[in-house]
Amino acid sequence: MPATQLLLLACLVWGLGARTAQLRKANDRSGRCQYTFSVASPNESSCPEQGQAMSAIQDLQRDSSAQRADLESTKARLRSLESLVHQLTLDEAAGPSATQEGLQRELGALRREREQLESQNRELEASYSNLLRDKSALEEEKRRLREENEDLARRLDSSSQEVARLRRGQCPQARGTPQDVPSGSREGCGELVWVGEPLTLRRAETITGKYGVWMRDPKPAYPYTQETTWRIDTVGTDIRQVFEYDLSSQFLQGYPSKVHVLPRPLESTGAVVYRGSLYFQGAESRTVIRYELNTETVKAEKEIPGAGYHGQFPYSWGGYTDIDLAVDETGLWVIYSTQEAKGAIVLSKLNPESLELERTWETNIRKQSVANAFIICGRLYTISSYSAPDATINFVYDTGTGRSRALTVPFKNRYKYSSMVDYNPLEKKLFAWDNFNMVTYDLRLSEM
């Protein structure tokens, strides 16, 4: 090393804190001039061992590697910043139109979304307004129906009082004529000559009540009375509910005191109540079932031999009215048809306990040509139409003589869809279900 460089190095070391330095000049063994520069360590009192020196070197290497990694990370961040600056420069070169177009698209989408929300809000407000109007209309209809029910209840009470008064004022029976007609007897029964205008008692609330049957027991058994009413809505495929009303006022107002759930579904509108039991046709079968209402148990079942069912021989209005049960002064009946009768009406008298057929009559009246039928004093009467406003009682069949003949007794279908017409021998009225409406008809029989 030249002497000048050694002098510079000595100055540098002195500046870094080494205060003791020696420079010697001498020839080596070969006679060559040699400079020797010695510097005392400012920190170490003695020289470290070789292992310690290596450790210090490794520490310096690790520090150097860490500094190198930091440097590379700094370079990477610098390159990323340069890339961003470059992209911004390109965007500025393209001008503000591209950015503005993107913002315009976003703004347009937000405006469309706002318009859709406002439109939905307007629709909801309109729907809410319509619902409020419907609610007001329904409340008005409910009020009107309540007033009608109250009026009907008053009229019914008045009619009951009038009937009681007329019974008290009846002429005395002829000597030897019994006061009460014995069971199974036709004494005192004339032929139907007049049917009055229908009196509407109430209207069904839902679509299931378009067709139905309502009944009172002409021979009520405890705990029921002649005022107890039963009702069945028959639209549907699994008809099991029977609504029971203890009082006429409950029936008129639509508040049942009990709901029976039958153990098997019934079919159509041919059910009746007699001596404390409900008699009905089991769905999709020719079986008649006796269901005791008080104990809620099935007491008897009986297949009607050969009877058509589920649309084979219905009345003209349809409704699976193949088997129709009826009650009159003489007892329990079933109206139906068979293949052997070729669709003509067949009548059978039933034992009300066992449902055994006691006697059967075959008529010459085709079942599908008439709209409905009922029995008074052992005579079968048929109705010409279920929908014509001015229909007629058009045939009568007398089981006493086995003969039938035509009639023309006027009969009104006020609501133009009579799906059930039954006779109640206790009240001497026809009960009917006409297009959601439960109605009664007064009637008159001829003198014997």
GROMACS .gro file of C-alpha atoms in nm:
model
  448
    1MET     CA    1   0.000   0.000   0.000
    2PRO     CA    2   0.153   0.345  -0.087
    3ALA     CA    3   0.255   0.566   0.200
    4THR     CA    4  -0.002   0.832   0.113
    5GLN     CA    5  -0.290   0.581   0.140
    6LEU     CA    6  -0.162   0.463   0.474
    7LEU     CA    7  -0.159   0.818   0.598
    8LEU     CA    8  -0.519   0.867   0.482
    9LEU     CA    9  -0.627   0.543   0.654
   10ALA     CA   10  -0.454   0.654   0.975
   11CYS     CA   11  -0.644   0.983   0.966
   12LEU     CA   12  -0.972   0.802   0.909
   13VAL     CA   13  -0.917   0.565   1.201
   14TRP     CA   14  -0.821   0.855   1.421
   15GLY     CA   15  -1.142   1.030   1.327
   16LEU     CA   16  -1.349   0.721   1.414
   17GLY     CA   17  -1.231   0.720   1.771
   18ALA     CA   18  -0.896   0.540   1.776
   19ARG     CA   19  -0.665   0.782   1.959
   20THR     CA   20  -0.350   0.561   1.963
   21ALA     CA   21  -0.184   0.480   1.628
   22GLN     CA   22   0.175   0.397   1.528
   23LEU     CA   23   0.337   0.397   1.183
   24ARG     CA   24   0.669   0.219   1.139
   25LYS     CA   25   0.887   0.187   0.833
   26ALA     CA   26   1.151  -0.089   0.793
   27ASN     CA   27   1.302  -0.327   0.540
   28ASP     CA   28   1.177  -0.685   0.548
   29ARG     CA   29   1.408  -0.987   0.522
   30SER     CA   30   1.429  -0.954   0.149
   31GLY     CA   31   1.537  -0.589   0.179
   32ARG     CA   32   1.205  -0.452   0.060
   33CYS     CA   33   1.067  -0.139   0.229
   34GLN     CA   34   0.764  -0.226   0.450
   35TYR     CA   35   0.529   0.012   0.636
   36THR     CA   36   0.352  -0.115   0.950
   37PHE     CA   37   0.046   0.067   1.081
   38SER     CA   38  -0.090  -0.026   1.429
   39VAL     CA   39  -0.417   0.102   1.577
   40ALA     CA   40  -0.551   0.029   1.931
   41SER     CA   41  -0.920  -0.076   1.951
   42PRO     CA   42  -1.136   0.192   2.116
   43ASN     CA   43  -1.380  -0.069   2.262
   44GLU     CA   44  -1.201  -0.400   2.314
   45SER     CA   45  -0.948  -0.442   2.588
   46SER     CA   46  -0.814  -0.761   2.427
   47CYS     CA   47  -0.848  -0.942   2.097
   48PRO     CA   48  -1.141  -1.196   2.078
   49GLU     CA   49  -1.087  -1.565   2.019
   50GLN     CA   50  -1.131  -1.705   1.671
   51GLY     CA   51  -1.480  -1.843   1.744
   52GLN     CA   52  -1.597  -1.511   1.875
   53ALA     CA   53  -1.464  -1.341   1.565
   54MET     CA   54  -1.662  -1.579   1.345
   55SER     CA   55  -1.976  -1.511   1.546
   56ALA     CA   56  -1.927  -1.141   1.500
   57ILE     CA   57  -1.877  -1.191   1.128
   58GLN     CA   58  -2.202  -1.395   1.107
   59ASP     CA   59  -2.390  -1.125   1.293
   60LEU     CA   60  -2.260  -0.873   1.045
   61GLN     CA   61  -2.370  -1.100   0.760
   62ARG     CA   62  -2.721  -1.137   0.903
   63ASP     CA   63  -2.748  -0.763   0.948
   64SER     CA   64  -2.631  -0.718   0.593
   65SER     CA   65  -2.893  -0.971   0.466
   66ALA     CA   66  -3.171  -0.796   0.660
   67GLN     CA   67  -3.065  -0.460   0.521
   68ARG     CA   68  -3.055  -0.613   0.173
   69ALA     CA   69  -3.416  -0.751   0.218
   70ASP     CA   70  -3.536  -0.411   0.337
   71LEU     CA   71  -3.374  -0.257   0.034
   72GLU     CA   72  -3.550  -0.503  -0.200
   73SER     CA   73  -3.888  -0.435  -0.030
   74THR     CA   74  -3.832  -0.064  -0.070
   75LYS     CA   75  -3.748  -0.117  -0.437
   76ALA     CA   76  -4.070  -0.322  -0.487
   77ARG     CA   77  -4.283  -0.049  -0.328
   78LEU     CA   78  -4.110   0.206  -0.545
   79ARG     CA   79  -4.191   0.002  -0.858
   80SER     CA   80  -4.560  -0.023  -0.750
   81LEU     CA   81  -4.574   0.353  -0.700
   82GLU     CA   82  -4.416   0.409  -1.039
   83SER     CA   83  -4.683   0.179  -1.195
   84LEU     CA   84  -4.965   0.374  -1.028
   85VAL     CA   85  -4.814   0.703  -1.143
   86HIS     CA   86  -4.792   0.560  -1.493
   87GLN     CA   87  -5.160   0.452  -1.488
   88LEU     CA   88  -5.270   0.792  -1.364
   89THR     CA   89  -5.068   0.954  -1.636
   90LEU     CA   90  -5.240   0.735  -1.899
   91ASP     CA   91  -5.586   0.822  -1.757
   92GLU     CA   92  -5.507   1.190  -1.771
   93ALA     CA   93  -5.383   1.148  -2.125
   94ALA     CA   94  -5.715   0.975  -2.219
   95GLY     CA   95  -5.901   1.273  -2.084
   96PRO     CA   96  -6.185   1.297  -1.824
   97SER     CA   97  -6.451   1.153  -2.062
   98ALA     CA   98  -6.392   0.785  -1.974
   99THR     CA   99  -6.417   0.850  -1.600
  100GLN     CA  100  -6.718   1.069  -1.652
  101GLU     CA  101  -6.893   0.802  -1.861
  102GLY     CA  102  -6.840   0.547  -1.583
  103LEU     CA  103  -6.985   0.785  -1.329
  104GLN     CA  104  -7.281   0.859  -1.558
  105ARG     CA  105  -7.351   0.484  -1.590
  106GLU     CA  106  -7.345   0.441  -1.213
  107LEU     CA  107  -7.571   0.744  -1.171
  108GLY     CA  108  -7.817   0.610  -1.431
  109ALA     CA  109  -7.834   0.271  -1.258
  110LEU     CA  110  -7.902   0.440  -0.924
  111ARG     CA  111  -8.175   0.654  -1.078
  112ARG     CA  112  -8.343   0.347  -1.235
  113GLU     CA  113  -8.329   0.166  -0.903
  114ARG     CA  114  -8.484   0.466  -0.729
  115GLU     CA  115  -8.764   0.481  -0.990
  116GLN     CA  116  -8.837   0.109  -0.939
  117LEU     CA  117  -8.854   0.154  -0.563
  118GLU     CA  118  -9.082   0.456  -0.602
  119SER     CA  119  -9.307   0.256  -0.840
  120GLN     CA  120  -9.324  -0.035  -0.595
  121ASN     CA  121  -9.406   0.208  -0.317
  122ARG     CA  122  -9.691   0.357  -0.523
  123GLU     CA  123  -9.826   0.008  -0.595
  124LEU     CA  124  -9.812  -0.084  -0.226
  125GLU     CA  125  -9.991   0.236  -0.133
  126ALA     CA  126 -10.261   0.164  -0.393
  127SER     CA  127 -10.300  -0.194  -0.266
  128TYR     CA  128 -10.325  -0.071   0.091
  129SER     CA  129 -10.589   0.180  -0.014
  130ASN     CA  130 -10.785  -0.097  -0.190
  131LEU     CA  131 -10.761  -0.316   0.119
  132LEU     CA  132 -10.896  -0.037   0.334
  133ARG     CA  133 -11.190   0.007   0.095
  134ASP     CA  134 -11.254  -0.370   0.094
  135LYS     CA  135 -11.237  -0.375   0.473
  136SER     CA  136 -11.493  -0.095   0.493
  137ALA     CA  137 -11.721  -0.277   0.250
  138LEU     CA  138 -11.691  -0.601   0.445
  139GLU     CA  139 -11.766  -0.425   0.772
  140GLU     CA  140 -12.072  -0.267   0.614
  141GLU     CA  141 -12.183  -0.608   0.481
  142LYS     CA  142 -12.124  -0.762   0.824
  143ARG     CA  143 -12.336  -0.490   0.985
  144ARG     CA  144 -12.614  -0.544   0.731
  145LEU     CA  145 -12.610  -0.920   0.782
  146ARG     CA  146 -12.620  -0.876   1.159
  147GLU     CA  147 -12.925  -0.655   1.123
  148GLU     CA  148 -13.087  -0.913   0.892
  149ASN     CA  149 -13.012  -1.191   1.141
  150GLU     CA  150 -13.163  -0.991   1.424
  151ASP     CA  151 -13.470  -0.922   1.211
  152LEU     CA  152 -13.499  -1.290   1.122
  153ALA     CA  153 -13.466  -1.389   1.486
  154ARG     CA  154 -13.751  -1.152   1.574
  155ARG     CA  155 -13.962  -1.292   1.291
  156LEU     CA  156 -13.884  -1.649   1.398
  157ASP     CA  157 -13.985  -1.576   1.755
  158SER     CA  158 -14.303  -1.412   1.628
  159SER     CA  159 -14.377  -1.714   1.404
  160SER     CA  160 -14.321  -1.952   1.695
  161GLN     CA  161 -14.566  -1.755   1.907
  162GLU     CA  162 -14.818  -1.753   1.623
  163VAL     CA  163 -14.784  -2.131   1.577
  164ALA     CA  164 -14.836  -2.184   1.949
  165ARG     CA  165 -15.142  -1.960   1.940
  166LEU     CA  166 -15.287  -2.145   1.642
  167ARG     CA  167 -15.229  -2.480   1.810
  168ARG     CA  168 -15.410  -2.360   2.120
  169GLY     CA  169 -15.700  -2.249   1.902
  170GLN     CA  170 -15.727  -2.573   1.697
  171CYS     CA  171 -16.065  -2.734   1.659
  172PRO     CA  172 -16.108  -3.046   1.875
  173GLN     CA  173 -16.045  -3.380   1.715
  174ALA     CA  174 -16.342  -3.590   1.604
  175ARG     CA  175 -16.453  -3.856   1.852
  176GLY     CA  176 -16.238  -4.167   1.823
  177THR     CA  177 -15.958  -3.989   1.626
  178PRO     CA  178 -15.624  -3.997   1.813
  179GLN     CA  179 -15.459  -3.663   1.895
  180ASP     CA  180 -15.110  -3.778   1.784
  181VAL     CA  181 -15.046  -3.974   1.468
  182PRO     CA  182 -14.878  -4.300   1.575
  183SER     CA  183 -14.538  -4.388   1.435
  184GLY     CA  184 -14.565  -4.552   1.094
  185SER     CA  185 -14.925  -4.436   1.041
  186ARG     CA  186 -15.049  -4.210   0.758
  187GLU     CA  187 -15.365  -4.108   0.937
  188GLY     CA  188 -15.431  -3.737   0.906
  189CYS     CA  189 -15.196  -3.698   0.605
  190GLY     CA  190 -15.326  -3.534   0.291
  191GLU     CA  191 -15.157  -3.467  -0.042
  192LEU     CA  192 -14.932  -3.165  -0.102
  193VAL     CA  193 -15.128  -2.887  -0.272
  194TRP     CA  194 -14.930  -2.568  -0.203
  195VAL     CA  195 -14.572  -2.456  -0.128
  196GLY     CA  196 -14.510  -2.100  -0.006
  197GLU     CA  197 -14.240  -1.848  -0.085
  198PRO     CA  198 -13.893  -1.933   0.051
  199LEU     CA  199 -13.788  -1.767   0.378
  200THR     CA  200 -13.411  -1.711   0.396
  201LEU     CA  201 -13.270  -1.781   0.742
  202ARG     CA  202 -12.898  -1.735   0.677
  203ARG     CA  203 -12.621  -1.753   0.416
  204ALA     CA  204 -12.302  -1.962   0.416
  205GLU     CA  205 -11.980  -1.764   0.467
  206THR     CA  206 -11.737  -1.944   0.236
  207ILE     CA  207 -11.720  -2.124  -0.100
  208THR     CA  208 -11.751  -2.461   0.077
  209GLY     CA  209 -12.110  -2.363   0.153
  210LYS     CA  210 -12.231  -2.331  -0.205
  211TYR     CA  211 -12.388  -2.674  -0.155
  212GLY     CA  212 -12.487  -2.815   0.180
  213VAL     CA  213 -12.748  -2.967   0.408
  214TRP     CA  214 -12.908  -2.834   0.727
  215MET     CA  215 -13.139  -3.029   0.957
  216ARG     CA  216 -13.347  -3.040   1.274
  217ASP     CA  217 -13.455  -3.358   1.445
  218PRO     CA  218 -13.833  -3.422   1.413
  219LYS     CA  219 -13.805  -3.665   1.707
  220PRO     CA  220 -13.527  -3.515   1.920
  221ALA     CA  221 -13.355  -3.728   2.184
  222TYR     CA  222 -13.195  -3.591   2.501
  223PRO     CA  223 -12.991  -3.369   2.528
  224TYR     CA  224 -13.123  -3.224   2.202
  225THR     CA  225 -13.444  -3.028   2.145
  226GLN     CA  226 -13.658  -2.945   1.844
  227GLU     CA  227 -13.463  -2.617   1.826
  228THR     CA  228 -13.120  -2.785   1.790
  229THR     CA  229 -12.989  -2.738   1.436
  230TRP     CA  230 -12.713  -2.914   1.242
  231ARG     CA  231 -12.541  -2.792   0.929
  232ILE     CA  232 -12.286  -2.945   0.686
  233ASP     CA  233 -12.106  -2.758   0.406
  234THR     CA  234 -12.053  -3.019   0.133
  235VAL     CA  235 -11.816  -2.860  -0.118
  236GLY     CA  236 -11.485  -3.047  -0.100
  237THR     CA  237 -11.335  -3.395  -0.106
  238ASP     CA  238 -11.310  -3.482   0.264
  239ILE     CA  239 -11.637  -3.371   0.425
  240ARG     CA  240 -11.630  -3.451   0.798
  241GLN     CA  241 -11.734  -3.139   0.990
  242VAL     CA  242 -12.089  -3.117   1.129
  243PHE     CA  243 -12.176  -2.784   1.294
  244GLU     CA  244 -12.418  -2.806   1.586
  245TYR     CA  245 -12.628  -2.512   1.717
  246ASP     CA  246 -12.818  -2.547   2.045
  247LEU     CA  247 -13.043  -2.248   1.977
  248SER     CA  248 -13.207  -2.109   1.666
  249SER     CA  249 -13.051  -1.771   1.740
  250GLN     CA  250 -12.702  -1.929   1.734
  251PHE     CA  251 -12.780  -2.083   1.397
  252LEU     CA  252 -12.902  -1.753   1.256
  253GLN     CA  253 -12.594  -1.568   1.381
  254GLY     CA  254 -12.347  -1.839   1.275
  255TYR     CA  255 -12.212  -1.931   1.620
  256PRO     CA  256 -12.196  -2.312   1.657
  257SER     CA  257 -12.201  -2.458   2.006
  258LYS     CA  258 -12.010  -2.767   1.889
  259VAL     CA  259 -11.837  -2.910   1.583
  260HIS     CA  260 -11.850  -3.286   1.525
  261VAL     CA  261 -11.572  -3.449   1.321
  262LEU     CA  262 -11.706  -3.763   1.155
  263PRO     CA  263 -11.491  -4.079   1.167
  264ARG     CA  264 -11.524  -4.110   0.789
  265PRO     CA  265 -11.619  -3.855   0.523
  266LEU     CA  266 -11.972  -3.824   0.389
  267GLU     CA  267 -12.087  -3.768   0.034
  268SER     CA  268 -12.325  -3.507  -0.102
  269THR     CA  269 -12.637  -3.348   0.052
  270GLY     CA  270 -12.852  -3.648   0.146
  271ALA     CA  271 -12.793  -3.655   0.524
  272VAL     CA  272 -13.073  -3.636   0.785
  273VAL     CA  273 -13.100  -3.627   1.167
  274TYR     CA  274 -13.357  -3.853   1.330
  275ARG     CA  275 -13.404  -3.967   1.693
  276GLY     CA  276 -13.064  -3.833   1.803
  277SER     CA  277 -12.857  -3.983   1.519
  278LEU     CA  278 -12.709  -3.845   1.199
  279TYR     CA  279 -12.770  -4.071   0.897
  280PHE     CA  280 -12.542  -4.018   0.597
  281GLN     CA  281 -12.387  -4.187   0.293
  282GLY     CA  282 -12.018  -4.276   0.326
  283ALA     CA  283 -11.801  -4.114   0.059
  284GLU     CA  284 -11.759  -4.314  -0.262
  285SER     CA  285 -11.970  -4.604  -0.134
  286ARG     CA  286 -12.328  -4.732  -0.123
  287THR     CA  287 -12.303  -4.756   0.258
  288VAL     CA  288 -12.545  -4.571   0.485
  289ILE     CA  289 -12.404  -4.489   0.831
  290ARG     CA  290 -12.580  -4.414   1.158
  291TYR     CA  291 -12.373  -4.179   1.378
  292GLU     CA  292 -12.509  -4.116   1.729
  293LEU     CA  293 -12.451  -3.746   1.795
  294ASN     CA  294 -12.450  -3.747   2.176
  295THR     CA  295 -12.191  -4.025   2.211
  296GLU     CA  296 -12.012  -3.940   1.883
  297THR     CA  297 -11.996  -4.306   1.782
  298VAL     CA  298 -12.100  -4.508   1.478
  299LYS     CA  299 -12.391  -4.733   1.579
  300ALA     CA  300 -12.470  -4.905   1.248
  301GLU     CA  301 -12.361  -4.935   0.884
  302LYS     CA  302 -12.549  -5.089   0.593
  303GLU     CA  303 -12.484  -5.125   0.222
  304ILE     CA  304 -12.791  -5.050   0.011
  305PRO     CA  305 -12.802  -5.349  -0.229
  306GLY     CA  306 -12.726  -5.249  -0.588
  307ALA     CA  307 -12.756  -4.876  -0.519
  308GLY     CA  308 -12.570  -4.649  -0.758
  309TYR     CA  309 -12.317  -4.416  -0.599
  310HIS     CA  310 -12.058  -4.145  -0.676
  311GLY     CA  311 -12.231  -4.014  -0.988
  312GLN     CA  312 -12.405  -4.325  -1.129
  313PHE     CA  313 -12.766  -4.212  -1.063
  314PRO     CA  314 -12.764  -3.856  -0.920
  315TYR     CA  315 -13.036  -3.594  -0.939
  316SER     CA  316 -13.021  -3.367  -1.243
  317TRP     CA  317 -12.798  -3.109  -1.068
  318GLY     CA  318 -12.527  -3.371  -1.005
  319GLY     CA  319 -12.324  -3.343  -0.687
  320TYR     CA  320 -12.301  -3.724  -0.631
  321THR     CA  321 -12.661  -3.718  -0.507
  322ASP     CA  322 -12.709  -4.090  -0.580
  323ILE     CA  323 -12.829  -4.180  -0.227
  324ASP     CA  324 -13.070  -3.941  -0.054
  325LEU     CA  325 -13.203  -4.004   0.296
  326ALA     CA  326 -13.542  -3.869   0.407
  327VAL     CA  327 -13.769  -3.857   0.712
  328ASP     CA  328 -14.147  -3.825   0.724
  329GLU     CA  329 -14.429  -3.899   0.968
  330THR     CA  330 -14.379  -4.273   0.917
  331GLY     CA  331 -14.003  -4.296   0.973
  332LEU     CA  332 -13.669  -4.317   0.790
  333TRP     CA  333 -13.635  -4.363   0.412
  334VAL     CA  334 -13.364  -4.390   0.148
  335ILE     CA  335 -13.411  -4.268  -0.212
  336TYR     CA  336 -13.176  -4.414  -0.476
  337SER     CA  337 -13.163  -4.612  -0.803
  338THR     CA  338 -13.006  -4.933  -0.935
  339GLN     CA  339 -12.895  -5.091  -1.260
  340GLU     CA  340 -13.191  -5.330  -1.236
  341ALA     CA  341 -13.428  -5.033  -1.210
  342LYS     CA  342 -13.254  -4.875  -1.513
  343GLY     CA  343 -13.218  -4.540  -1.339
  344ALA     CA  344 -13.572  -4.517  -1.202
  345ILE     CA  345 -13.619  -4.399  -0.844
  346VAL     CA  346 -13.625  -4.676  -0.583
  347LEU     CA  347 -13.761  -4.619  -0.229
  348SER     CA  348 -13.671  -4.828   0.075
  349LYS     CA  349 -13.801  -4.797   0.430
  350LEU     CA  350 -13.512  -4.834   0.681
  351ASN     CA  351 -13.506  -4.956   1.038
  352PRO     CA  352 -13.361  -4.654   1.222
  353GLU     CA  353 -13.165  -4.872   1.466
  354SER     CA  354 -13.011  -5.140   1.244
  355LEU     CA  355 -13.056  -4.979   0.897
  356GLU     CA  356 -13.208  -5.302   0.768
  357LEU     CA  357 -13.434  -5.253   0.465
  358GLU     CA  358 -13.791  -5.318   0.577
  359ARG     CA  359 -13.966  -5.273   0.241
  360THR     CA  360 -13.877  -5.145  -0.108
  361TRP     CA  361 -14.076  -4.977  -0.389
  362GLU     CA  362 -13.965  -4.919  -0.748
  363THR     CA  363 -14.118  -4.616  -0.922
  364ASN     CA  364 -14.143  -4.520  -1.288
  365ILE     CA  365 -13.982  -4.177  -1.231
  366ARG     CA  366 -13.632  -4.145  -1.373
  367LYS     CA  367 -13.402  -4.011  -1.103
  368GLN     CA  368 -13.177  -3.807  -1.331
  369SER     CA  369 -13.479  -3.628  -1.481
  370VAL     CA  370 -13.571  -3.457  -1.153
  371ALA     CA  371 -13.378  -3.202  -0.945
  372ASN     CA  372 -13.461  -3.330  -0.597
  373ALA     CA  373 -13.710  -3.535  -0.397
  374PHE     CA  374 -13.865  -3.555  -0.051
  375ILE     CA  375 -14.126  -3.768   0.126
  376ILE     CA  376 -14.442  -3.656   0.310
  377CYS     CA  377 -14.678  -3.910   0.465
  378GLY     CA  378 -14.531  -4.199   0.264
  379ARG     CA  379 -14.563  -4.013  -0.065
  380LEU     CA  380 -14.257  -3.926  -0.275
  381TYR     CA  381 -14.258  -3.580  -0.436
  382THR     CA  382 -14.009  -3.466  -0.701
  383ILE     CA  383 -13.903  -3.117  -0.816
  384SER     CA  384 -13.873  -3.032  -1.184
  385SER     CA  385 -13.566  -2.801  -1.177
  386TYR     CA  386 -13.294  -2.692  -0.937
  387SER     CA  387 -13.222  -2.361  -1.115
  388ALA     CA  388 -13.542  -2.233  -1.279
  389PRO     CA  389 -13.688  -1.953  -1.064
  390ASP     CA  390 -14.039  -2.089  -1.124
  391ALA     CA  391 -14.012  -2.467  -1.099
  392THR     CA  392 -14.284  -2.713  -0.999
  393ILE     CA  393 -14.345  -3.017  -0.782
  394ASN     CA  394 -14.397  -3.232  -1.089
  395PHE     CA  395 -14.457  -3.593  -0.971
  396VAL     CA  396 -14.596  -3.777  -0.671
  397TYR     CA  397 -14.558  -4.150  -0.600
  398ASP     CA  398 -14.786  -4.303  -0.337
  399THR     CA  399 -14.636  -4.603  -0.158
  400GLY     CA  400 -14.985  -4.692  -0.033
  401THR     CA  401 -15.116  -4.755  -0.385
  402GLY     CA  402 -14.790  -4.808  -0.575
  403ARG     CA  403 -14.896  -4.550  -0.835
  404SER     CA  404 -14.751  -4.218  -0.954
  405ARG     CA  405 -14.904  -3.919  -1.127
  406ALA     CA  406 -14.804  -3.575  -1.251
  407LEU     CA  407 -14.842  -3.258  -1.044
  408THR     CA  408 -14.799  -2.885  -1.109
  409VAL     CA  409 -14.751  -2.735  -0.764
  410PRO     CA  410 -14.539  -2.415  -0.801
  411PHE     CA  411 -14.197  -2.418  -0.635
  412LYS     CA  412 -13.958  -2.119  -0.622
  413ASN     CA  413 -13.579  -2.148  -0.661
  414ARG     CA  414 -13.510  -1.796  -0.540
  415TYR     CA  415 -13.128  -1.823  -0.566
  416LYS     CA  416 -13.133  -2.056  -0.869
  417TYR     CA  417 -12.931  -2.352  -0.736
  418SER     CA  418 -13.121  -2.576  -0.495
  419SER     CA  419 -12.892  -2.862  -0.393
  420MET     CA  420 -13.099  -3.000  -0.101
  421VAL     CA  421 -13.473  -3.014  -0.026
  422ASP     CA  422 -13.601  -3.212   0.278
  423TYR     CA  423 -13.927  -3.233   0.468
  424ASN     CA  424 -13.942  -3.184   0.847
  425PRO     CA  425 -14.254  -3.361   0.976
  426LEU     CA  426 -14.240  -3.186   1.315
  427GLU     CA  427 -14.240  -2.831   1.176
  428LYS     CA  428 -14.442  -2.923   0.864
  429LYS     CA  429 -14.196  -2.730   0.647
  430LEU     CA  430 -13.952  -2.792   0.367
  431PHE     CA  431 -13.587  -2.718   0.450
  432ALA     CA  432 -13.367  -2.630   0.150
  433TRP     CA  433 -13.015  -2.517   0.059
  434ASP     CA  434 -13.022  -2.280  -0.237
  435ASN     CA  435 -12.687  -2.147  -0.364
  436PHE     CA  436 -12.523  -2.069  -0.024
  437ASN     CA  437 -12.863  -1.986   0.134
  438MET     CA  438 -13.051  -2.188   0.397
  439VAL     CA  439 -13.425  -2.142   0.345
  440THR     CA  440 -13.760  -2.284   0.457
  441TYR     CA  441 -14.093  -2.323   0.275
  442ASP     CA  442 -14.435  -2.337   0.434
  443LEU     CA  443 -14.667  -2.593   0.276
  444ARG     CA  444 -15.026  -2.707   0.279
  445LEU     CA  445 -15.175  -3.054   0.250
  446SER     CA  446 -15.521  -3.139   0.124
  447GLU     CA  447 -15.796  -3.257   0.355
  448MET     CA  448 -15.822  -3.634   0.385
   0.00000   0.00000   0.00000
